[in-house]
XYZ file of C-alpha atoms in Angstrom:
659
model
C 35.094 86.408 -55.500
C 35.963 83.083 -57.060
C 38.564 80.509 -56.623
C 41.158 80.922 -58.520
C 41.279 77.470 -61.272
C 44.007 75.712 -60.147
C 42.654 75.347 -56.240
C 39.795 74.502 -57.132
C 41.034 71.432 -59.568
C 42.533 70.143 -56.072
C 39.300 70.062 -54.717
C 37.736 68.127 -56.899
C 41.050 65.609 -57.236
C 40.588 65.034 -53.603
C 37.204 64.096 -53.645
C 37.337 61.513 -55.387
C 36.505 58.142 -52.894
C 37.452 54.190 -53.090
C 35.760 52.410 -56.080
C 35.612 55.596 -58.412
C 38.121 56.019 -60.740
C 38.747 59.265 -63.471
C 39.498 58.146 -66.721
C 41.525 61.450 -68.568
C 42.032 60.048 -71.664
C 40.915 62.461 -74.453
C 37.940 59.784 -75.154
C 36.800 60.352 -72.036
C 36.928 63.588 -71.642
C 34.969 64.026 -74.849
C 32.124 62.039 -73.124
C 32.017 61.868 -69.633
C 33.864 64.981 -67.032
C 35.389 63.857 -64.295
C 33.223 66.238 -62.208
C 30.427 64.024 -63.659
C 32.438 61.504 -62.496
C 32.633 63.137 -59.120
C 28.790 63.650 -59.199
C 28.038 59.764 -59.930
C 30.448 58.120 -57.564
C 28.939 60.721 -54.799
C 25.423 59.940 -55.704
C 26.427 56.506 -55.576
C 27.867 57.093 -51.927
C 24.544 58.652 -50.778
C 22.541 55.615 -51.800
C 24.945 53.626 -49.949
C 24.138 55.695 -47.075
C 20.375 55.436 -47.495
C 20.979 51.514 -47.644
C 22.958 51.639 -44.182
C 20.692 53.366 -42.574
C 17.780 51.044 -44.019
C 19.634 47.705 -42.934
C 20.446 49.632 -39.396
C 17.161 50.580 -38.558
C 15.810 46.720 -39.996
C 18.588 45.251 -37.782
C 17.974 47.044 -34.245
C 13.663 46.796 -35.168
C 14.632 43.111 -35.078
C 16.732 43.591 -32.276
C 14.367 45.324 -30.779
C 11.586 42.860 -31.032
C 13.944 40.227 -29.779
C 13.786 42.382 -26.706
C 10.553 43.133 -26.484
C 9.885 39.158 -26.616
C 12.508 37.945 -24.123
C 10.864 40.549 -21.846
C 7.375 39.715 -22.133
C 8.577 36.012 -21.721
C 10.913 36.652 -18.927
C 7.652 38.898 -17.557
C 5.578 36.214 -17.953
C 7.839 33.889 -16.480
C 8.396 35.891 -13.031
C 4.355 36.193 -12.916
C 3.853 32.712 -12.926
C 7.224 32.777 -10.346
C 5.053 35.164 -8.395
C 1.957 33.549 -8.669
C 3.759 29.906 -8.153
C 5.088 31.110 -4.788
C 2.437 33.019 -3.378
C 0.296 29.349 -3.638
C 3.507 27.567 -2.542
C 3.421 29.928 0.262
C -0.375 29.208 1.089
C 0.264 25.507 0.410
C 2.425 25.228 3.104
C 0.933 27.228 5.360
C -2.391 25.227 4.935
C -0.259 21.720 5.500
C 1.772 22.806 8.560
C -2.121 24.386 9.909
C -3.503 20.318 8.700
C -0.457 18.901 10.360
C -0.993 20.635 13.622
C -4.909 20.265 13.668
C -4.445 16.592 13.049
C -1.579 16.393 15.777
C -4.261 17.654 18.316
C -6.761 15.329 17.010
C -4.442 12.402 17.339
C -3.434 13.703 20.993
C -7.434 13.573 21.358
C -7.102 10.460 20.005
C -4.867 8.700 22.251
C -6.096 10.192 25.447
C -9.462 8.915 24.295
C -8.051 5.803 24.540
C -6.027 6.057 27.595
C -9.148 6.414 29.356
C -11.334 3.966 27.620
C -8.430 1.463 28.254
C -8.817 2.125 31.364
C -12.296 1.967 31.951
C -11.970 -1.474 30.131
C -9.860 -2.594 32.809
C -11.822 -0.977 36.023
C -14.767 -3.106 34.129
C -12.618 -6.589 33.370
C -11.338 -6.436 37.249
C -14.896 -5.431 38.327
C -16.672 -8.823 36.312
C -13.517 -10.763 37.869
C -14.424 -9.963 41.710
C -18.318 -10.692 40.135
C -17.511 -14.304 38.698
C -14.955 -14.949 41.675
C -18.082 -14.206 44.024
C -20.474 -16.276 42.048
C -17.967 -19.118 42.171
C -17.987 -19.214 45.725
C -21.764 -18.501 46.064
C -22.645 -21.515 43.876
C -20.183 -24.049 44.742
C -21.506 -23.309 48.295
C -25.311 -24.260 47.120
C -23.732 -26.960 44.551
C -22.303 -28.609 47.667
C -25.962 -28.485 49.689
C -28.209 -29.487 46.791
C -25.653 -32.563 46.070
C -25.914 -33.121 49.809
C -29.451 -33.026 49.824
C -29.821 -35.314 47.068
C -27.534 -37.519 48.802
C -29.296 -37.256 52.065
C -32.744 -37.861 50.462
C -31.210 -41.018 48.775
C -29.609 -42.432 51.814
C -33.067 -41.996 53.532
C -35.324 -43.693 50.802
C -32.642 -46.442 50.995
C -33.045 -47.617 54.381
C -35.346 -47.555 57.463
C -34.890 -45.050 59.503
C -36.577 -43.856 62.403
C -36.064 -39.597 62.865
C -33.963 -39.924 66.275
C -31.898 -42.290 63.265
C -32.420 -39.643 60.091
C -31.516 -36.804 63.039
C -28.316 -39.089 64.438
C -27.231 -39.496 60.206
C -27.481 -35.638 59.186
C -25.473 -34.960 62.386
C -22.696 -36.748 61.671
C -23.401 -36.383 57.277
C -22.535 -32.740 58.512
C -19.579 -32.630 59.678
C -18.224 -34.009 56.563
C -20.810 -32.802 53.771
C -20.917 -28.689 53.671
C -24.420 -27.380 53.115
C -25.901 -29.877 55.696
C -26.602 -27.490 58.835
C -30.032 -25.850 56.819
C -31.147 -29.593 57.082
C -30.261 -30.469 60.369
C -31.856 -27.241 61.571
C -34.798 -28.140 59.800
C -35.768 -31.214 60.684
C -35.007 -30.428 64.486
C -37.685 -27.676 63.528
C -40.028 -30.530 62.799
C -38.883 -32.557 65.427
C -39.937 -29.763 68.308
C -43.734 -29.481 66.065
C -44.431 -32.942 66.066
C -46.799 -34.398 68.958
C -45.340 -36.054 71.848
C -45.610 -40.018 71.690
C -46.637 -40.560 67.979
C -45.748 -43.655 66.699
C -42.909 -45.098 64.786
C -43.903 -45.605 61.024
C -42.356 -48.287 58.926
C -39.338 -47.621 56.647
C -41.376 -47.141 53.346
C -44.359 -45.170 54.821
C -41.443 -42.762 55.944
C -40.063 -41.914 52.513
C -43.078 -40.037 51.974
C -42.937 -38.266 55.669
C -41.912 -35.038 57.028
C -37.854 -35.582 56.558
C -37.936 -36.667 53.283
C -40.335 -34.068 52.381
C -38.375 -31.561 54.346
C -35.315 -32.771 52.136
C -37.230 -32.284 49.006
C -38.048 -29.083 49.852
C -34.456 -27.804 50.876
C -33.623 -28.784 47.677
C -35.811 -27.118 45.377
C -35.525 -23.962 47.614
C -31.615 -24.330 47.067
C -31.998 -25.602 43.258
C -34.053 -22.045 42.904
C -31.457 -20.755 44.575
C -28.732 -21.995 42.563
C -31.085 -21.373 39.741
C -30.513 -17.573 40.684
C -27.343 -17.104 41.200
C -26.741 -18.328 37.579
C -28.642 -16.154 36.194
C -27.118 -13.535 37.908
C -24.235 -14.477 37.008
C -25.006 -14.469 32.876
C -26.822 -11.466 32.958
C -23.667 -10.149 34.716
C -21.552 -11.905 32.607
C -23.903 -10.933 29.392
C -23.764 -7.135 30.444
C -20.708 -7.070 30.835
C -19.512 -8.669 27.577
C -21.392 -5.917 25.847
C -19.352 -3.331 27.472
C -15.906 -5.031 27.546
C -17.236 -5.096 23.153
C -18.300 -1.451 22.858
C -14.685 -0.028 24.768
C -12.652 -3.074 22.297
C -14.810 -1.671 19.347
C -14.339 2.060 20.245
C -10.809 1.711 21.237
C -10.416 -0.201 17.966
C -12.144 2.713 15.903
C -10.074 5.056 17.607
C -6.925 3.127 16.783
C -7.564 3.439 13.585
C -8.394 7.096 13.397
C -5.447 7.659 15.092
C -2.863 5.606 12.401
C -5.022 7.410 9.519
C -4.819 11.229 11.013
C -1.065 10.168 11.740
C -0.282 8.854 8.765
C -2.115 11.320 7.235
C 0.032 14.426 8.781
C 2.810 12.160 7.901
C 1.937 13.110 4.419
C 1.195 16.754 5.345
C 4.651 17.456 6.681
C 6.143 15.662 3.414
C 3.840 18.074 1.071
C 5.387 21.145 3.050
C 8.789 20.033 2.804
C 8.728 19.554 -0.748
C 6.819 23.069 -0.971
C 9.337 24.078 1.028
C 11.906 23.051 -1.961
C 9.532 23.844 -4.678
C 9.626 27.264 -2.971
C 13.303 27.985 -2.766
C 14.116 26.018 -6.585
C 10.623 28.801 -7.545
C 12.875 31.738 -5.773
C 15.920 31.126 -7.577
C 14.886 30.678 -10.503
C 12.373 33.617 -10.617
C 15.661 36.022 -9.108
C 17.669 34.641 -12.025
C 14.902 35.806 -14.812
C 14.588 39.359 -12.602
C 18.101 39.668 -13.490
C 18.186 38.335 -16.881
C 15.437 40.466 -17.667
C 17.539 43.313 -16.037
C 20.563 42.611 -17.963
C 18.794 42.237 -21.622
C 17.202 45.620 -21.100
C 20.224 47.305 -19.648
C 21.982 45.989 -23.054
C 19.116 47.007 -25.374
C 19.383 50.537 -23.108
C 23.126 50.693 -24.176
C 22.550 49.236 -27.513
C 19.511 51.978 -28.387
C 21.603 54.760 -27.479
C 24.376 53.911 -29.689
C 21.704 53.465 -32.816
C 20.188 56.381 -32.228
C 23.164 58.774 -32.304
C 24.687 56.398 -35.460
C 21.105 57.952 -36.539
C 21.865 61.255 -36.117
C 25.372 60.769 -37.280
C 24.070 58.717 -40.840
C 21.066 61.859 -41.116
C 24.165 64.287 -40.571
C 26.682 62.669 -42.967
C 24.047 62.239 -45.851
C 22.779 65.861 -45.384
C 26.326 66.501 -46.454
C 26.827 64.872 -48.805
C 23.226 66.355 -50.615
C 25.036 69.949 -50.181
C 28.315 68.493 -51.533
C 26.270 67.460 -54.416
C 24.566 70.681 -55.194
C 28.161 72.467 -54.799
C 29.706 70.071 -57.337
C 27.012 69.568 -59.338
C 26.715 73.913 -59.747
C 27.843 75.082 -63.293
C 30.574 76.854 -62.046
C 32.404 74.180 -60.809
C 31.599 71.669 -63.539
C 32.322 74.263 -66.221
C 35.845 75.432 -65.156
C 36.952 71.947 -64.029
C 37.557 70.671 -68.156
C 39.979 73.921 -68.398
C 42.446 72.609 -65.464
C 42.372 69.146 -66.350
C 46.010 68.786 -67.711
C 46.945 70.281 -64.124
C 45.424 67.413 -62.159
C 47.663 64.652 -64.780
C 51.139 66.230 -64.080
C 50.040 65.851 -60.600
C 48.753 62.758 -60.763
C 52.284 61.924 -62.867
C 54.367 63.224 -59.922
C 52.604 61.120 -57.274
C 51.965 57.918 -58.866
C 54.611 56.143 -57.830
C 53.566 55.929 -54.652
C 50.321 55.093 -55.296
C 51.308 52.395 -57.485
C 53.803 50.761 -54.550
C 50.504 51.313 -52.083
C 48.083 49.112 -54.607
C 50.942 46.450 -55.134
C 50.808 45.527 -51.602
C 47.285 45.898 -51.021
C 46.501 43.581 -54.154
C 49.215 41.400 -52.554
C 47.586 41.391 -49.346
C 44.434 40.964 -50.730
C 45.340 38.318 -52.467
C 47.111 36.434 -49.496
C 44.313 36.598 -47.289
C 41.512 36.565 -49.865
C 40.420 39.885 -48.138
C 37.582 41.550 -50.760
C 37.861 45.239 -48.513
C 41.814 45.242 -49.479
C 41.269 44.245 -53.291
C 38.274 47.074 -53.712
C 39.991 49.628 -52.222
C 43.229 48.715 -54.314
C 41.030 48.536 -57.624
C 40.152 52.083 -56.146
C 43.203 53.504 -55.546
C 44.680 52.235 -58.797
C 42.109 53.973 -61.349
C 41.834 56.702 -58.704
C 43.584 60.343 -58.685
C 46.801 60.647 -57.161
C 45.594 63.051 -54.472
C 47.802 61.976 -51.601
C 45.149 63.531 -49.111
C 42.234 61.979 -50.058
C 44.085 58.527 -50.823
C 45.131 58.915 -46.599
C 41.462 60.218 -45.975
C 40.407 56.618 -47.550
C 42.336 54.835 -46.146
C 42.197 56.318 -42.554
C 38.617 55.645 -43.054
C 39.023 51.797 -43.981
C 40.957 51.502 -41.065
C 38.541 53.300 -38.841
C 35.661 51.437 -40.788
C 37.485 47.891 -39.845
C 38.134 49.300 -36.130
C 34.595 49.688 -36.017
C 33.305 46.354 -37.362
C 35.780 44.115 -35.344
C 34.936 46.002 -32.036
C 31.111 45.524 -33.660
C 31.882 41.642 -33.922
C 34.007 41.436 -30.851
C 30.855 42.985 -28.716
C 28.459 40.201 -30.759
C 31.115 37.924 -29.931
C 30.860 38.485 -25.856
C 27.209 38.556 -25.927
C 27.030 35.149 -28.260
C 29.025 33.349 -26.099
C 27.225 34.875 -22.707
C 23.831 33.824 -23.917
C 24.925 30.586 -25.765
C 26.471 29.656 -21.883
C 23.497 30.819 -20.049
C 21.183 28.949 -22.428
C 23.432 26.099 -22.657
C 23.386 25.364 -18.570
C 20.178 25.712 -18.644
C 18.836 23.451 -21.447
C 21.495 21.385 -19.639
C 20.012 21.606 -16.411
C 16.700 20.838 -17.668
C 17.492 17.986 -19.612
C 19.047 16.158 -16.765
C 15.800 17.440 -14.726
C 13.351 15.739 -16.905
C 15.568 12.658 -17.604
C 15.200 12.806 -13.614
C 11.683 12.877 -13.486
C 10.900 10.188 -16.188
C 13.223 7.772 -13.951
C 11.416 8.584 -11.163
C 8.042 8.444 -12.490
C 9.040 4.824 -14.286
C 9.837 3.933 -10.777
C 7.189 5.071 -9.208
C 4.427 3.511 -11.780
C 6.728 0.203 -11.489
C 5.975 0.672 -7.368
C 2.737 1.119 -7.855
C 1.633 -1.729 -10.149
C 3.807 -4.261 -7.783
C 1.954 -2.808 -4.506
C -1.609 -3.702 -6.647
C -0.397 -6.986 -7.263
C 0.221 -7.575 -3.713
C -2.542 -5.929 -1.802
C -4.683 -8.147 -4.583
C -3.284 -11.018 -3.538
C -3.526 -10.342 -0.019
C -7.265 -9.088 -0.336
C -7.450 -13.159 -1.973
C -5.392 -14.730 0.774
C -7.926 -13.128 2.854
C -11.257 -14.231 1.495
C -9.787 -17.480 1.643
C -8.994 -17.627 5.353
C -12.171 -16.045 6.148
C -13.974 -19.035 3.962
C -11.568 -22.002 5.312
C -12.892 -20.065 8.764
C -16.047 -20.335 8.139
C -16.017 -23.402 6.786
C -13.995 -25.218 9.912
C -16.431 -23.584 12.222
C -19.626 -24.629 10.536
C -18.092 -28.497 10.718
C -17.350 -27.421 14.729
C -20.595 -26.580 15.587
C -21.747 -29.794 13.673
C -19.144 -31.860 15.343
C -19.769 -30.563 18.945
C -23.399 -30.738 18.476
C -22.829 -34.734 18.086
C -20.411 -35.200 20.560
C -22.705 -32.920 22.774
C -25.533 -35.705 21.834
C -23.839 -38.291 22.564
C -21.982 -37.640 25.538
C -25.695 -36.541 26.596
C -27.301 -39.617 25.664
C -24.001 -42.031 27.315
C -24.343 -39.978 30.115
C -27.868 -40.526 30.361
C -27.545 -44.361 29.733
C -25.102 -44.887 32.205
C -26.881 -43.087 34.571
C -30.219 -44.848 33.462
C -27.862 -48.602 33.676
C -26.445 -47.800 37.102
C -30.478 -47.037 38.828
C -31.150 -50.195 37.445
C -28.363 -52.071 38.882
C -29.029 -50.203 42.024
C -32.545 -51.447 41.987
C -31.514 -55.114 40.855
C -29.286 -55.420 43.901
C -31.348 -54.232 45.827
C -33.939 -56.744 45.163
C -31.126 -59.370 44.963
C -29.890 -58.736 48.400
C -33.424 -58.628 50.198
C -34.012 -62.361 48.633
C -30.673 -63.496 49.793
C -32.059 -62.465 53.356
C -35.099 -63.410 53.516
C -33.883 -67.608 52.013
C -31.696 -67.393 55.306
C -34.454 -66.302 57.774
C -37.329 -68.535 56.583
C -34.933 -71.666 56.572
C -36.631 -73.936 53.703
C -36.344 -77.244 52.884
C -33.864 -78.568 52.003
C -34.997 -80.936 49.445
C -36.616 -77.939 47.191
C -33.367 -74.912 46.728
C -34.868 -71.313 46.763
C -34.956 -69.368 43.958
C -32.681 -66.540 43.920
C -32.640 -64.555 41.190
C -31.152 -64.496 37.652
C -27.928 -62.748 38.883
C -25.631 -65.803 38.516
C -25.979 -66.905 35.423
C -22.597 -65.912 33.232
C -22.961 -63.042 35.489
C -26.441 -62.438 35.899
C -28.115 -59.625 34.674
C -26.636 -57.265 37.527
C -23.071 -58.353 35.191
C -24.423 -57.570 32.393
C -25.411 -54.126 33.004
C -22.315 -53.559 34.778
C -20.759 -54.058 31.098
C -23.519 -51.953 29.088
C -22.789 -49.196 32.287
C -18.839 -49.425 31.470
C -19.378 -49.147 27.649
C -21.222 -46.084 27.895
C -18.997 -44.743 30.878
C -16.139 -45.735 28.437
C -18.601 -43.994 25.155
C -19.056 -40.611 27.231
C -15.235 -40.639 27.933
C -13.852 -41.021 24.477
C -15.946 -38.518 23.134
C -15.466 -36.261 25.783
C -12.253 -36.700 25.116
C -12.344 -36.386 21.465
C -14.720 -33.170 21.859
C -12.001 -31.486 23.619
C -8.938 -32.329 21.255
C -11.458 -30.676 18.266
C -11.711 -27.648 20.561
C -8.345 -27.234 20.804
C -7.604 -28.328 17.487
C -10.384 -25.779 16.240
C -9.092 -22.529 18.633
C -5.689 -23.123 17.809
C -6.856 -23.253 14.275
C -8.781 -19.625 14.167
C -6.116 -18.259 16.321
C -3.571 -18.711 13.971
C -6.078 -17.944 10.994
C -7.457 -14.436 12.559
C -3.232 -13.479 13.736
C -2.495 -14.292 9.618
C -5.820 -12.457 8.939
C -5.029 -9.562 11.001
C -1.724 -9.572 9.843
C -2.459 -9.660 5.718
C -5.002 -6.730 6.378
C -2.544 -4.881 8.292
C -0.344 -5.204 5.331
C -2.924 -4.487 3.380
C -3.609 -1.284 4.518
C -0.356 -0.054 4.533
C 0.543 -0.993 1.266
C -2.781 1.012 0.491
C -0.882 4.059 1.893
C 1.923 3.714 0.590
C 0.062 3.251 -2.913
C -1.300 6.403 -2.997
C 1.277 8.411 -1.433
C 2.964 6.800 -4.368
C 0.023 7.750 -7.023
C 0.045 11.227 -5.224
C 3.916 11.699 -5.670
C 3.471 10.696 -9.432
C 1.337 13.054 -9.686
C 3.125 16.260 -8.920
C 5.929 14.297 -10.971
C 4.226 14.801 -13.799
C 2.984 18.111 -12.879
C 6.818 18.855 -12.818
C 8.179 17.230 -15.787
C 5.652 19.117 -17.947
C 6.757 22.633 -16.657
C 10.343 21.318 -16.821
C 9.922 20.301 -20.070
C 8.065 23.232 -21.282
C 10.939 24.968 -19.382
C 13.620 23.069 -21.971
C 11.359 24.135 -25.059
C 11.772 27.852 -24.574
C 15.077 27.157 -24.048
C 15.711 25.418 -27.410
C 13.555 27.602 -28.759
C 15.791 30.491 -27.965
C 19.120 28.250 -29.053
C 17.467 27.861 -32.287
C 17.172 31.658 -32.272
C 20.762 32.143 -31.170
C 22.280 29.816 -34.017
C 21.884 32.437 -37.516
C 23.820 34.580 -35.621
C 25.821 33.463 -32.985
C 26.801 29.351 -34.565
C 26.421 29.376 -38.386
C 29.577 31.471 -39.734
C 31.954 30.264 -42.422
C 34.771 30.588 -40.460
C 35.749 30.680 -36.912
C 36.095 33.401 -34.312
C 39.683 33.554 -34.013
C 40.208 33.140 -38.260
C 37.883 36.307 -38.530
C 39.804 38.649 -35.887
C 43.710 36.862 -37.480
C 42.230 38.198 -40.834
C 41.112 41.440 -39.341
C 44.652 42.585 -38.212
C 46.217 42.111 -41.054
C 43.847 43.574 -42.662
C 44.650 46.622 -40.853
C 48.178 45.874 -40.683
C 48.450 45.978 -44.607
C 46.233 49.378 -44.624
C 48.436 50.865 -42.157
C 51.665 50.014 -44.513
C 49.875 50.804 -47.556
C 48.986 54.832 -45.636
C 52.703 54.570 -44.007
C 53.862 54.251 -48.039
C 50.976 57.121 -48.641
C 52.293 58.863 -46.081
C 56.358 58.779 -46.947
C 55.870 60.548 -50.225
C 53.007 63.250 -49.261
C 55.446 64.154 -46.774
C 58.491 64.360 -49.645
């Protein structure tokens, strides 16, 4: 059974939507029927729905692509963080193991140094005992040799018989050490001599048994003294070799210990630094994991909303298509024109309420600059006065505005959260980049300064080495000249002294002979040239004093020069050692600074990469979160006023419809 025509007309009038109008003039009725206008309007609404579906799909695709990119980026960052954590843990473990090993090596070197120091001390004590024993034995032999030389000289100068010689030796044995063996040898010779042998003259006695015995004893003691001195030289040489080996080994162990201690400190410092990096990397990894989880959770919620929206939109398009099919049927379109007058009557009854709502919406649209309100006012002005449809239009628009406001609020909250996190990250990374750049500049300046100081210290050490070599060369040359002068002076003084003894003996014998012979008074005895201007003896004594003075002055000059040279070498060696130690320490500091600079550069590159990614993400946020023509507060206020205007228009229409 077909519905009455009046009801069908009311249904067609109520199906009018915003933005469409029914032109009911006679002329318009002749060209385009209201049914056709409804069909056109619903066709346009369907096209708009299709476009909204496509726009929503594009928006979601863009959002899904961003989520995928961010998830991949964060996954890579998390993976890199995990790999870096493993590397840092391995590095820390190895550094601590190396530090422990180096500590054991340092302890071993220190134990070896203690042992070598004890051996050196023991060897020095033994050497001191040997040298003390040598000095005692050498003194005994030297005194014996000197005593023999004096005894030979005395006996050779006088005519002693054997008994007198024995008495002389016995008397000398009480004051001169080393005469007992001589006296014993002499007594032994007396016992082996034939009894009643005639005494010999003084000059014959010099070649006799006592002098020969003394000479043989002199040779024996001199040989034994030479053997003692040779043994002393051998022991001193052996000790010097042992001492040199121990000293070099201790110095080498000390150097190795210092290097290993420095390496241990560097390992511990690197381990501490790596532990700090490990904490930062773990924190950054945890932040990335939390952000990734948040992005994926938010995406899952929005994806569910998107899929639900797609279902609703598809159902809506299906409903519109079904409605179009119904309205386009001949039954509806053919019968609509017959009942047009009924619709005109209905519009005339309710035109006053509609006009009030249109005027209200137009004023609010002009005041707020709202295209939404203006569009609705235009639709109401030209639409059929069906209160139910008009109220539905207003309710639909109010719901749409609320949905848009909620969507904008969600978007605003998401933008605020992302912008805040991004800003914090960019500020943090920018500050870190500035800090690392400043640190690199400081380390570069320190490295340059330490390099210049090391070069200067090296030049100063080279200059000291050259000065010490030149001073040593000059000292050796000066010492050789002084020793030659001292030797020549000593030899000259000894020769002159012996010549004086010979001349004094001659002149003394001539004086005694003169007194014994009682020469004739008128013929003076010739006594020699000793009396003319001091005589030959006086001249020789002057020459002897000159030799002795030259010897004394040269020895004093040699001693002063040796002392000055020793002081210069000691000061130079101390200065050179200090400069070498300072250069060595600077080298270690420079190596450490270069290592820290390389690590800082690596940190800078990593931080710059992170800052670049943060800036890229900020550029991504700009179009949707920052580049707006009005502020968020203005947009919210405008949205509220639009909704209030719609509610007021709704109240006017609803009141009239109830009347």
